[in-house]
Structure formats: C-alpha cells, structure tokens
JSON list of C-alpha atoms in Angstrom, two decimals:
[
{"chain": "P", "resi": 1, "resn": "UNK", "atom": "CA", "xyz": [97.85, -103.76, 103.02]},
{"chain": "P", "resi": 2, "resn": "UNK", "atom": "CA", "xyz": [97.57, -100.52, 101.09]},
{"chain": "P", "resi": 3, "resn": "UNK", "atom": "CA", "xyz": [100.89, -99.65, 99.50]},
{"chain": "P", "resi": 4, "resn": "UNK", "atom": "CA", "xyz": [102.12, -96.07, 99.71]},
{"chain": "P", "resi": 5, "resn": "UNK", "atom": "CA", "xyz": [104.39, -94.12, 97.38]},
{"chain": "P", "resi": 6, "resn": "UNK", "atom": "CA", "xyz": [106.16, -90.94, 98.41]},
{"chain": "P", "resi": 7, "resn": "UNK", "atom": "CA", "xyz": [109.19, -89.01, 97.12]},
{"chain": "P", "resi": 8, "resn": "UNK", "atom": "CA", "xyz": [112.55, -90.32, 98.27]},
{"chain": "P", "resi": 9, "resn": "UNK", "atom": "CA", "xyz": [113.88, -86.87, 99.18]},
{"chain": "P", "resi": 10, "resn": "UNK", "atom": "CA", "xyz": [113.03, -83.18, 99.24]},
{"chain": "P", "resi": 11, "resn": "UNK", "atom": "CA", "xyz": [114.96, -80.01, 99.95]},
{"chain": "P", "resi": 12, "resn": "UNK", "atom": "CA", "xyz": [113.59, -76.78, 101.36]},
{"chain": "P", "resi": 13, "resn": "UNK", "atom": "CA", "xyz": [114.85, -73.47, 102.69]},
{"chain": "P", "resi": 14, "resn": "UNK", "atom": "CA", "xyz": [114.13, -72.36, 106.22]},
{"chain": "P", "resi": 15, "resn": "UNK", "atom": "CA", "xyz": [110.86, -70.50, 106.63]},
{"chain": "P", "resi": 16, "resn": "UNK", "atom": "CA", "xyz": [109.17, -72.12, 103.65]},
{"chain": "P", "resi": 17, "resn": "UNK", "atom": "CA", "xyz": [106.07, -74.28, 103.73]},
{"chain": "P", "resi": 18, "resn": "UNK", "atom": "CA", "xyz": [106.79, -77.88, 102.76]},
{"chain": "P", "resi": 19, "resn": "UNK", "atom": "CA", "xyz": [104.22, -80.22, 101.26]},
{"chain": "P", "resi": 20, "resn": "UNK", "atom": "CA", "xyz": [104.96, -83.94, 101.05]},
{"chain": "P", "resi": 21, "resn": "UNK", "atom": "CA", "xyz": [102.49, -85.93, 98.98]},
{"chain": "P", "resi": 22, "resn": "UNK", "atom": "CA", "xyz": [101.82, -89.62, 99.44]},
{"chain": "P", "resi": 23, "resn": "UNK", "atom": "CA", "xyz": [99.99, -91.82, 96.98]},
{"chain": "P", "resi": 24, "resn": "UNK", "atom": "CA", "xyz": [97.86, -94.74, 98.22]},
{"chain": "P", "resi": 25, "resn": "UNK", "atom": "CA", "xyz": [95.66, -95.81, 95.32]},
{"chain": "P", "resi": 26, "resn": "UNK", "atom": "CA", "xyz": [94.30, -99.00, 96.90]},
{"chain": "P", "resi": 27, "resn": "UNK", "atom": "CA", "xyz": [93.35, -97.56, 100.29]},
{"chain": "P", "resi": 28, "resn": "UNK", "atom": "CA", "xyz": [90.50, -99.48, 101.92]},
{"chain": "P", "resi": 29, "resn": "UNK", "atom": "CA", "xyz": [87.34, -98.04, 103.43]},
{"chain": "P", "resi": 30, "resn": "UNK", "atom": "CA", "xyz": [88.48, -98.68, 107.00]},
{"chain": "P", "resi": 31, "resn": "UNK", "atom": "CA", "xyz": [92.03, -97.39, 106.53]},
{"chain": "P", "resi": 32, "resn": "UNK", "atom": "CA", "xyz": [93.42, -94.33, 108.27]},
{"chain": "P", "resi": 33, "resn": "UNK", "atom": "CA", "xyz": [96.33, -92.25, 106.98]},
{"chain": "P", "resi": 34, "resn": "UNK", "atom": "CA", "xyz": [99.11, -91.68, 109.48]},
{"chain": "P", "resi": 35, "resn": "UNK", "atom": "CA", "xyz": [102.36, -89.72, 109.27]},
{"chain": "P", "resi": 36, "resn": "UNK", "atom": "CA", "xyz": [105.50, -90.18, 111.36]},
{"chain": "P", "resi": 37, "resn": "UNK", "atom": "CA", "xyz": [108.75, -88.21, 111.67]},
{"chain": "P", "resi": 38, "resn": "UNK", "atom": "CA", "xyz": [112.11, -89.82, 112.39]},
{"chain": "P", "resi": 39, "resn": "UNK", "atom": "CA", "xyz": [115.40, -88.17, 113.35]},
{"chain": "P", "resi": 40, "resn": "UNK", "atom": "CA", "xyz": [118.70, -90.09, 112.99]},
{"chain": "P", "resi": 41, "resn": "UNK", "atom": "CA", "xyz": [119.28, -92.76, 115.64]},
{"chain": "P", "resi": 42, "resn": "UNK", "atom": "CA", "xyz": [115.85, -92.21, 117.18]},
{"chain": "P", "resi": 43, "resn": "UNK", "atom": "CA", "xyz": [112.52, -93.97, 116.95]},
{"chain": "P", "resi": 44, "resn": "UNK", "atom": "CA", "xyz": [109.80, -92.45, 114.76]},
{"chain": "P", "resi": 45, "resn": "UNK", "atom": "CA", "xyz": [107.38, -89.97, 116.30]},
{"chain": "P", "resi": 46, "resn": "UNK", "atom": "CA", "xyz": [103.69, -89.78, 115.47]},
{"chain": "P", "resi": 47, "resn": "UNK", "atom": "CA", "xyz": [102.81, -86.49, 113.76]},
{"chain": "P", "resi": 48, "resn": "UNK", "atom": "CA", "xyz": [99.23, -86.64, 112.55]},
{"chain": "P", "resi": 49, "resn": "UNK", "atom": "CA", "xyz": [96.46, -88.98, 111.46]},
{"chain": "P", "resi": 50, "resn": "UNK", "atom": "CA", "xyz": [93.35, -88.49, 109.37]},
{"chain": "P", "resi": 51, "resn": "UNK", "atom": "CA", "xyz": [90.56, -90.25, 107.55]},
{"chain": "P", "resi": 52, "resn": "UNK", "atom": "CA", "xyz": [89.22, -87.60, 105.18]},
{"chain": "P", "resi": 53, "resn": "UNK", "atom": "CA", "xyz": [89.27, -83.85, 104.45]},
{"chain": "P", "resi": 54, "resn": "UNK", "atom": "CA", "xyz": [91.68, -81.81, 106.55]},
{"chain": "P", "resi": 55, "resn": "UNK", "atom": "CA", "xyz": [93.25, -82.36, 109.93]},
{"chain": "P", "resi": 56, "resn": "UNK", "atom": "CA", "xyz": [95.42, -79.80, 111.69]},
{"chain": "P", "resi": 57, "resn": "UNK", "atom": "CA", "xyz": [97.42, -79.90, 114.89]},
{"chain": "P", "resi": 58, "resn": "UNK", "atom": "CA", "xyz": [100.18, -77.80, 116.40]},
{"chain": "P", "resi": 59, "resn": "UNK", "atom": "CA", "xyz": [102.82, -79.43, 114.23]},
{"chain": "P", "resi": 60, "resn": "UNK", "atom": "CA", "xyz": [101.32, -80.01, 110.78]},
{"chain": "P", "resi": 61, "resn": "UNK", "atom": "CA", "xyz": [98.27, -80.22, 108.56]},
{"chain": "P", "resi": 62, "resn": "UNK", "atom": "CA", "xyz": [97.06, -83.23, 106.64]},
{"chain": "P", "resi": 63, "resn": "UNK", "atom": "CA", "xyz": [95.02, -82.78, 103.48]},
{"chain": "P", "resi": 64, "resn": "UNK", "atom": "CA", "xyz": [93.05, -85.72, 102.13]},
{"chain": "P", "resi": 65, "resn": "UNK", "atom": "CA", "xyz": [90.99, -85.39, 98.92]},
{"chain": "P", "resi": 66, "resn": "UNK", "atom": "CA", "xyz": [87.55, -86.92, 98.60]},
{"chain": "P", "resi": 67, "resn": "UNK", "atom": "CA", "xyz": [88.77, -90.06, 96.79]},
{"chain": "P", "resi": 68, "resn": "UNK", "atom": "CA", "xyz": [91.40, -90.64, 99.54]},
{"chain": "P", "resi": 69, "resn": "UNK", "atom": "CA", "xyz": [93.88, -92.01, 97.00]},
{"chain": "P", "resi": 70, "resn": "UNK", "atom": "CA", "xyz": [96.51, -89.54, 98.11]},
{"chain": "P", "resi": 71, "resn": "UNK", "atom": "CA", "xyz": [97.32, -87.30, 101.03]},
{"chain": "P", "resi": 72, "resn": "UNK", "atom": "CA", "xyz": [99.56, -84.29, 101.62]},
{"chain": "P", "resi": 73, "resn": "UNK", "atom": "CA", "xyz": [101.46, -83.51, 104.79]},
{"chain": "P", "resi": 74, "resn": "UNK", "atom": "CA", "xyz": [102.01, -79.78, 105.13]},
{"chain": "P", "resi": 75, "resn": "UNK", "atom": "CA", "xyz": [104.71, -78.39, 107.42]},
{"chain": "P", "resi": 76, "resn": "UNK", "atom": "CA", "xyz": [104.42, -74.61, 107.86]},
{"chain": "P", "resi": 77, "resn": "UNK", "atom": "CA", "xyz": [107.56, -72.48, 107.99]},
{"chain": "P", "resi": 78, "resn": "UNK", "atom": "CA", "xyz": [110.10, -75.26, 108.40]},
{"chain": "P", "resi": 79, "resn": "UNK", "atom": "CA", "xyz": [113.29, -74.83, 110.39]},
{"chain": "P", "resi": 80, "resn": "UNK", "atom": "CA", "xyz": [116.58, -76.71, 110.38]},
{"chain": "P", "resi": 81, "resn": "UNK", "atom": "CA", "xyz": [115.23, -78.93, 113.16]},
{"chain": "P", "resi": 82, "resn": "UNK", "atom": "CA", "xyz": [112.57, -80.28, 110.80]},
{"chain": "P", "resi": 83, "resn": "UNK", "atom": "CA", "xyz": [115.28, -82.11, 108.83]},
{"chain": "P", "resi": 84, "resn": "UNK", "atom": "CA", "xyz": [114.17, -85.73, 109.18]},
{"chain": "P", "resi": 85, "resn": "UNK", "atom": "CA", "xyz": [112.60, -88.67, 107.41]},
{"chain": "P", "resi": 86, "resn": "UNK", "atom": "CA", "xyz": [108.81, -88.53, 107.08]},
{"chain": "P", "resi": 87, "resn": "UNK", "atom": "CA", "xyz": [106.78, -91.71, 106.69]},
{"chain": "P", "resi": 88, "resn": "UNK", "atom": "CA", "xyz": [103.28, -92.03, 105.27]},
{"chain": "P", "resi": 89, "resn": "UNK", "atom": "CA", "xyz": [101.38, -95.11, 106.42]},
{"chain": "P", "resi": 90, "resn": "UNK", "atom": "CA", "xyz": [97.94, -96.48, 105.69]},
{"chain": "P", "resi": 91, "resn": "UNK", "atom": "CA", "xyz": [96.26, -99.07, 107.90]},
{"chain": "P", "resi": 92, "resn": "UNK", "atom": "CA", "xyz": [93.03, -99.83, 109.69]},
{"chain": "P", "resi": 93, "resn": "UNK", "atom": "CA", "xyz": [95.00, -100.26, 112.86]},
{"chain": "P", "resi": 94, "resn": "UNK", "atom": "CA", "xyz": [92.85, -103.06, 114.15]},
{"chain": "P", "resi": 95, "resn": "UNK", "atom": "CA", "xyz": [93.94, -106.31, 112.61]},
{"chain": "P", "resi": 96, "resn": "UNK", "atom": "CA", "xyz": [97.00, -105.28, 110.66]},
{"chain": "P", "resi": 97, "resn": "UNK", "atom": "CA", "xyz": [100.13, -103.61, 111.97]},
{"chain": "P", "resi": 98, "resn": "UNK", "atom": "CA", "xyz": [101.69, -100.53, 110.39]},
{"chain": "P", "resi": 99, "resn": "UNK", "atom": "CA", "xyz": [104.08, -100.93, 107.46]},
{"chain": "P", "resi": 100, "resn": "UNK", "atom": "CA", "xyz": [106.88, -98.37, 107.26]},
{"chain": "P", "resi": 101, "resn": "UNK", "atom": "CA", "xyz": [108.34, -97.79, 103.80]},
{"chain": "P", "resi": 102, "resn": "UNK", "atom": "CA", "xyz": [111.55, -95.85, 103.16]},
{"chain": "P", "resi": 103, "resn": "UNK", "atom": "CA", "xyz": [109.88, -92.50, 103.75]},
{"chain": "P", "resi": 104, "resn": "UNK", "atom": "CA", "xyz": [110.79, -89.05, 102.43]},
{"chain": "P", "resi": 105, "resn": "UNK", "atom": "CA", "xyz": [114.09, -87.55, 103.55]},
{"chain": "P", "resi": 106, "resn": "UNK", "atom": "CA", "xyz": [113.50, -83.82, 104.05]},
{"chain": "P", "resi": 107, "resn": "UNK", "atom": "CA", "xyz": [116.56, -81.58, 104.20]},
{"chain": "P", "resi": 108, "resn": "UNK", "atom": "CA", "xyz": [116.04, -78.01, 105.38]},
{"chain": "P", "resi": 109, "resn": "UNK", "atom": "CA", "xyz": [118.71, -75.58, 104.28]},
{"chain": "P", "resi": 110, "resn": "UNK", "atom": "CA", "xyz": [119.57, -72.30, 105.97]},
{"chain": "O", "resi": 1, "resn": "UNK", "atom": "CA", "xyz": [106.79, -89.94, 133.43]},
{"chain": "O", "resi": 2, "resn": "UNK", "atom": "CA", "xyz": [105.07, -92.41, 131.16]},
{"chain": "O", "resi": 3, "resn": "UNK", "atom": "CA", "xyz": [107.11, -93.87, 128.40]},
{"chain": "O", "resi": 4, "resn": "UNK", "atom": "CA", "xyz": [108.82, -96.78, 126.76]},
{"chain": "O", "resi": 5, "resn": "UNK", "atom": "CA", "xyz": [112.37, -97.81, 127.59]},
{"chain": "O", "resi": 6, "resn": "UNK", "atom": "CA", "xyz": [114.85, -100.06, 125.84]},
{"chain": "O", "resi": 7, "resn": "UNK", "atom": "CA", "xyz": [118.08, -101.43, 127.13]},
{"chain": "O", "resi": 8, "resn": "UNK", "atom": "CA", "xyz": [120.88, -101.54, 126.48]},
{"chain": "O", "resi": 9, "resn": "UNK", "atom": "CA", "xyz": [121.47, -98.63, 124.10]},
{"chain": "O", "resi": 10, "resn": "UNK", "atom": "CA", "xyz": [124.46, -100.36, 122.48]},
{"chain": "O", "resi": 11, "resn": "UNK", "atom": "CA", "xyz": [125.08, -104.09, 122.40]},
{"chain": "O", "resi": 12, "resn": "UNK", "atom": "CA", "xyz": [127.94, -106.10, 121.00]},
{"chain": "O", "resi": 13, "resn": "UNK", "atom": "CA", "xyz": [127.64, -109.79, 120.34]},
{"chain": "O", "resi": 14, "resn": "UNK", "atom": "CA", "xyz": [129.95, -112.46, 119.10]},
{"chain": "O", "resi": 15, "resn": "UNK", "atom": "CA", "xyz": [128.77, -114.66, 116.27]},
{"chain": "O", "resi": 16, "resn": "UNK", "atom": "CA", "xyz": [126.91, -117.71, 117.49]},
{"chain": "O", "resi": 17, "resn": "UNK", "atom": "CA", "xyz": [125.61, -116.08, 120.67]},
{"chain": "O", "resi": 18, "resn": "UNK", "atom": "CA", "xyz": [122.01, -115.39, 121.55]},
{"chain": "O", "resi": 19, "resn": "UNK", "atom": "CA", "xyz": [121.22, -111.96, 122.96]},
{"chain": "O", "resi": 20, "resn": "UNK", "atom": "CA", "xyz": [118.08, -110.50, 124.52]},
{"chain": "O", "resi": 21, "resn": "UNK", "atom": "CA", "xyz": [116.94, -106.91, 124.07]},
{"chain": "O", "resi": 22, "resn": "UNK", "atom": "CA", "xyz": [114.73, -105.43, 126.74]},
{"chain": "O", "resi": 23, "resn": "UNK", "atom": "CA", "xyz": [111.60, -103.33, 126.15]},
{"chain": "O", "resi": 24, "resn": "UNK", "atom": "CA", "xyz": [109.37, -102.00, 128.93]},
{"chain": "O", "resi": 25, "resn": "UNK", "atom": "CA", "xyz": [106.43, -99.59, 128.83]},
{"chain": "O", "resi": 26, "resn": "UNK", "atom": "CA", "xyz": [104.39, -97.95, 131.57]},
{"chain": "O", "resi": 27, "resn": "UNK", "atom": "CA", "xyz": [101.78, -96.45, 129.26]},
{"chain": "O", "resi": 28, "resn": "UNK", "atom": "CA", "xyz": [99.29, -99.27, 129.93]},
{"chain": "O", "resi": 29, "resn": "UNK", "atom": "CA", "xyz": [99.27, -99.99, 126.20]},
{"chain": "O", "resi": 30, "resn": "UNK", "atom": "CA", "xyz": [97.81, -103.21, 124.92]},
{"chain": "O", "resi": 31, "resn": "UNK", "atom": "CA", "xyz": [100.03, -103.71, 121.90]},
{"chain": "O", "resi": 32, "resn": "UNK", "atom": "CA", "xyz": [103.80, -103.87, 121.57]},
{"chain": "O", "resi": 33, "resn": "UNK", "atom": "CA", "xyz": [106.03, -104.19, 118.53]},
{"chain": "O", "resi": 34, "resn": "UNK", "atom": "CA", "xyz": [109.61, -104.90, 117.52]},
{"chain": "O", "resi": 35, "resn": "UNK", "atom": "CA", "xyz": [111.12, -103.37, 114.40]},
{"chain": "O", "resi": 36, "resn": "UNK", "atom": "CA", "xyz": [114.49, -103.62, 112.76]},
{"chain": "O", "resi": 37, "resn": "UNK", "atom": "CA", "xyz": [116.04, -100.72, 110.83]},
{"chain": "O", "resi": 38, "resn": "UNK", "atom": "CA", "xyz": [119.09, -100.99, 108.60]},
{"chain": "O", "resi": 39, "resn": "UNK", "atom": "CA", "xyz": [121.04, -97.93, 107.42]},
{"chain": "O", "resi": 40, "resn": "UNK", "atom": "CA", "xyz": [119.07, -95.79, 104.97]},
{"chain": "O", "resi": 41, "resn": "UNK", "atom": "CA", "xyz": [116.07, -98.09, 105.14]},
{"chain": "O", "resi": 42, "resn": "UNK", "atom": "CA", "xyz": [112.63, -97.96, 106.63]},
{"chain": "O", "resi": 43, "resn": "UNK", "atom": "CA", "xyz": [111.47, -100.02, 109.59]},
{"chain": "O", "resi": 44, "resn": "UNK", "atom": "CA", "xyz": [110.68, -103.69, 109.16]},
{"chain": "O", "resi": 45, "resn": "UNK", "atom": "CA", "xyz": [108.36, -105.48, 111.55]},
{"chain": "O", "resi": 46, "resn": "UNK", "atom": "CA", "xyz": [109.79, -108.49, 113.41]},
{"chain": "O", "resi": 47, "resn": "UNK", "atom": "CA", "xyz": [107.04, -109.45, 115.88]},
{"chain": "O", "resi": 48, "resn": "UNK", "atom": "CA", "xyz": [104.04, -107.82, 117.47]},
{"chain": "O", "resi": 49, "resn": "UNK", "atom": "CA", "xyz": [101.70, -108.60, 120.33]},
{"chain": "O", "resi": 50, "resn": "UNK", "atom": "CA", "xyz": [98.23, -107.19, 120.95]},
{"chain": "O", "resi": 51, "resn": "UNK", "atom": "CA", "xyz": [97.54, -109.08, 124.16]},
{"chain": "O", "resi": 52, "resn": "UNK", "atom": "CA", "xyz": [99.48, -110.81, 126.92]},
{"chain": "O", "resi": 53, "resn": "UNK", "atom": "CA", "xyz": [100.61, -114.36, 126.12]},
{"chain": "O", "resi": 54, "resn": "UNK", "atom": "CA", "xyz": [99.94, -113.91, 122.42]},
{"chain": "O", "resi": 55, "resn": "UNK", "atom": "CA", "xyz": [102.11, -112.60, 119.60]},
{"chain": "O", "resi": 56, "resn": "UNK", "atom": "CA", "xyz": [102.32, -112.73, 115.81]},
{"chain": "O", "resi": 57, "resn": "UNK", "atom": "CA", "xyz": [105.19, -112.88, 113.36]},
{"chain": "O", "resi": 58, "resn": "UNK", "atom": "CA", "xyz": [105.95, -109.84, 111.29]},
{"chain": "O", "resi": 59, "resn": "UNK", "atom": "CA", "xyz": [107.72, -109.72, 107.94]},
{"chain": "O", "resi": 60, "resn": "UNK", "atom": "CA", "xyz": [111.16, -110.81, 109.17]},
{"chain": "O", "resi": 61, "resn": "UNK", "atom": "CA", "xyz": [110.61, -113.07, 112.20]},
{"chain": "O", "resi": 62, "resn": "UNK", "atom": "CA", "xyz": [113.14, -115.74, 111.23]},
{"chain": "O", "resi": 63, "resn": "UNK", "atom": "CA", "xyz": [116.03, -115.89, 113.70]},
{"chain": "O", "resi": 64, "resn": "UNK", "atom": "CA", "xyz": [114.15, -113.94, 116.38]},
{"chain": "O", "resi": 65, "resn": "UNK", "atom": "CA", "xyz": [111.92, -114.91, 119.30]},
{"chain": "O", "resi": 66, "resn": "UNK", "atom": "CA", "xyz": [109.74, -112.96, 121.72]},
{"chain": "O", "resi": 67, "resn": "UNK", "atom": "CA", "xyz": [107.61, -113.44, 124.82]},
{"chain": "O", "resi": 68, "resn": "UNK", "atom": "CA", "xyz": [104.78, -111.41, 126.32]},
{"chain": "O", "resi": 69, "resn": "UNK", "atom": "CA", "xyz": [104.30, -112.68, 129.87]},
{"chain": "O", "resi": 70, "resn": "UNK", "atom": "CA", "xyz": [103.44, -109.24, 131.23]},
{"chain": "O", "resi": 71, "resn": "UNK", "atom": "CA", "xyz": [101.58, -106.33, 129.65]},
{"chain": "O", "resi": 72, "resn": "UNK", "atom": "CA", "xyz": [104.50, -104.00, 130.33]},
{"chain": "O", "resi": 73, "resn": "UNK", "atom": "CA", "xyz": [107.28, -106.11, 128.87]},
{"chain": "O", "resi": 74, "resn": "UNK", "atom": "CA", "xyz": [108.10, -107.50, 125.42]},
{"chain": "O", "resi": 75, "resn": "UNK", "atom": "CA", "xyz": [111.70, -108.79, 125.25]},
{"chain": "O", "resi": 76, "resn": "UNK", "atom": "CA", "xyz": [113.26, -109.76, 121.94]},
{"chain": "O", "resi": 77, "resn": "UNK", "atom": "CA", "xyz": [115.87, -112.51, 121.62]},
{"chain": "O", "resi": 78, "resn": "UNK", "atom": "CA", "xyz": [118.16, -112.43, 118.63]},
{"chain": "O", "resi": 79, "resn": "UNK", "atom": "CA", "xyz": [119.27, -115.99, 118.12]},
{"chain": "O", "resi": 80, "resn": "UNK", "atom": "CA", "xyz": [122.32, -117.38, 116.39]},
{"chain": "O", "resi": 81, "resn": "UNK", "atom": "CA", "xyz": [120.01, -118.38, 113.54]},
{"chain": "O", "resi": 82, "resn": "UNK", "atom": "CA", "xyz": [119.68, -114.74, 112.51]},
{"chain": "O", "resi": 83, "resn": "UNK", "atom": "CA", "xyz": [122.25, -114.46, 109.74]},
{"chain": "O", "resi": 84, "resn": "UNK", "atom": "CA", "xyz": [122.77, -110.72, 109.71]},
{"chain": "O", "resi": 85, "resn": "UNK", "atom": "CA", "xyz": [121.69, -109.30, 113.08]},
{"chain": "O", "resi": 86, "resn": "UNK", "atom": "CA", "xyz": [123.70, -106.06, 113.05]},
{"chain": "O", "resi": 87, "resn": "UNK", "atom": "CA", "xyz": [121.03, -103.33, 112.98]},
{"chain": "O", "resi": 88, "resn": "UNK", "atom": "CA", "xyz": [119.12, -100.72, 114.95]},
{"chain": "O", "resi": 89, "resn": "UNK", "atom": "CA", "xyz": [116.24, -102.32, 116.90]},
{"chain": "O", "resi": 90, "resn": "UNK", "atom": "CA", "xyz": [113.19, -100.32, 117.88]},
{"chain": "O", "resi": 91, "resn": "UNK", "atom": "CA", "xyz": [110.42, -101.27, 120.25]},
{"chain": "O", "resi": 92, "resn": "UNK", "atom": "CA", "xyz": [107.03, -99.55, 120.19]},
{"chain": "O", "resi": 93, "resn": "UNK", "atom": "CA", "xyz": [103.68, -99.72, 121.93]},
{"chain": "O", "resi": 94, "resn": "UNK", "atom": "CA", "xyz": [100.17, -98.53, 121.14]},
{"chain": "O", "resi": 95, "resn": "UNK", "atom": "CA", "xyz": [96.66, -98.51, 122.51]},
{"chain": "O", "resi": 96, "resn": "UNK", "atom": "CA", "xyz": [93.51, -99.91, 120.92]},
{"chain": "O", "resi": 97, "resn": "UNK", "atom": "CA", "xyz": [91.87, -96.58, 121.76]},
{"chain": "O", "resi": 98, "resn": "UNK", "atom": "CA", "xyz": [93.85, -95.04, 118.90]},
{"chain": "O", "resi": 99, "resn": "UNK", "atom": "CA", "xyz": [93.21, -97.99, 116.58]},
{"chain": "O", "resi": 100, "resn": "UNK", "atom": "CA", "xyz": [96.83, -99.01, 117.23]},
{"chain": "O", "resi": 101, "resn": "UNK", "atom": "CA", "xyz": [98.01, -96.44, 114.63]},
{"chain": "O", "resi": 102, "resn": "UNK", "atom": "CA", "xyz": [99.63, -94.03, 117.11]},
{"chain": "O", "resi": 103, "resn": "UNK", "atom": "CA", "xyz": [102.71, -95.93, 118.15]},
{"chain": "O", "resi": 104, "resn": "UNK", "atom": "CA", "xyz": [105.15, -94.70, 120.79]},
{"chain": "O", "resi": 105, "resn": "UNK", "atom": "CA", "xyz": [108.74, -95.71, 120.20]},
{"chain": "O", "resi": 106, "resn": "UNK", "atom": "CA", "xyz": [111.60, -96.36, 122.57]},
{"chain": "O", "resi": 107, "resn": "UNK", "atom": "CA", "xyz": [115.10, -94.91, 122.03]},
{"chain": "O", "resi": 108, "resn": "UNK", "atom": "CA", "xyz": [116.34, -98.05, 120.30]},
{"chain": "O", "resi": 109, "resn": "UNK", "atom": "CA", "xyz": [119.14, -100.57, 120.76]},
{"chain": "O", "resi": 110, "resn": "UNK", "atom": "CA", "xyz": [122.01, -100.66, 118.30]},
{"chain": "O", "resi": 111, "resn": "UNK", "atom": "CA", "xyz": [123.25, -104.24, 117.99]},
{"chain": "O", "resi": 112, "resn": "UNK", "atom": "CA", "xyz": [126.63, -105.01, 116.46]},
{"chain": "O", "resi": 113, "resn": "UNK", "atom": "CA", "xyz": [127.85, -108.52, 115.79]},
{"chain": "O", "resi": 114, "resn": "UNK", "atom": "CA", "xyz": [131.60, -108.82, 115.97]}
]
C-alpha cells in the first residue's frame, strides 16, 4: 500500500483559500488519490478523487502533478464549518481497502 | 432515503461480555467495512467484506468477529478477547462502480467498557 504523508495540523482565517499537500512517493500505476473530511464524532465524508491533473467539484479542487508523487487539496474561501480533519488516501480500490492515516487537522479562525 | 445506519449510538459493556454492533445499508453496495477510531487517531480497519458470505481481516481483527449473510447487513461482534474495546466504531459501504474508493459511513457507535 502506498504510504501518505500530510501535515498534522493547519490554521487558516475565514475566507482564505487553504491548500493541503499530501506526499505519496511510492504510488502505483493503478492507484487513485482520494480525500475525505471528518467532523468530530462523525464518520468521514468523501470529498474528491483523482488520478492525474486537476479535478474540481462543488466542494474542492484536487491538483495532481505529472509524476503523481504528491497531491494538493484546495478548499476555496474556507468558513468556520470547514474545521475538520482531512485525510489523503491512495489505493487502487479493487483488491486493497483504504488506509486512513492521522490526517490533517484544519482549524478555521474567525 | 438511501443510507447506512448503525445502532446503537452509545453502548456500554461490562468486562468479559460480548457485544454486537449493528450495521445496515440500503445503497445496494457490494462492499462493507468496519473501522475503529481512538481519540485523536485515524481510522483502523477491523474487517471488510466485498461479497456476501465472504470477509477478510483488516489490520486489527483480533478480538472481533463479523458475518455477512445478507448484502445489506454486516454486524460486528466485539468479544471478550478484545483487550481494549473502548472506542468509536464506524461502519462503511462502497460500490465496485467507484473502485470501492468512495466509501459511505454510518454515524458510528461509541462503545465504552465499564
């Protein structure tokens, strides 16, 4: 399984764009990059998934460079409600289940 | 509404007792998963099942057991062999159409051993 490394915590002010970078140096050809968000005492929620280049949905954007050894989750104009833990996961999703690390604890400040 | 449900929300158990946590989904998903989360930690996989009547151990299966007799249901039993069962337990499901990577989680069961 490809191991991921991401910052333990980040702080941001409301209205700013937040970028969380995840390193996955040994990502395999068949692996996808997936991000989840978790609020306290709740299960994680799928945010976005990508394979290469850029993916955008109504919640976030995911930037993946050509070598795919890292990825960046971008949250535009964060609000207090975006305070949560964000997990970066890498897996092919067929034969191996997802592995959740400790994630990045994002704190949004008014 | 389609979704995944877990019951109960809170559960208290005396040492030495087995307890079963319920997980049901009506999303017609093929795969189901059980995770354990301790305070300030990430999720750790206990068991998962990608098809009825078949399941695989995750990273921390010791002291737990599961069954998958129906596609919609994946109950988890925490046995007395689990040395430190107090934790937040999360059940999830996913579809092979999304390469199993988009998992839908239930609200969780918080188990406390007294």
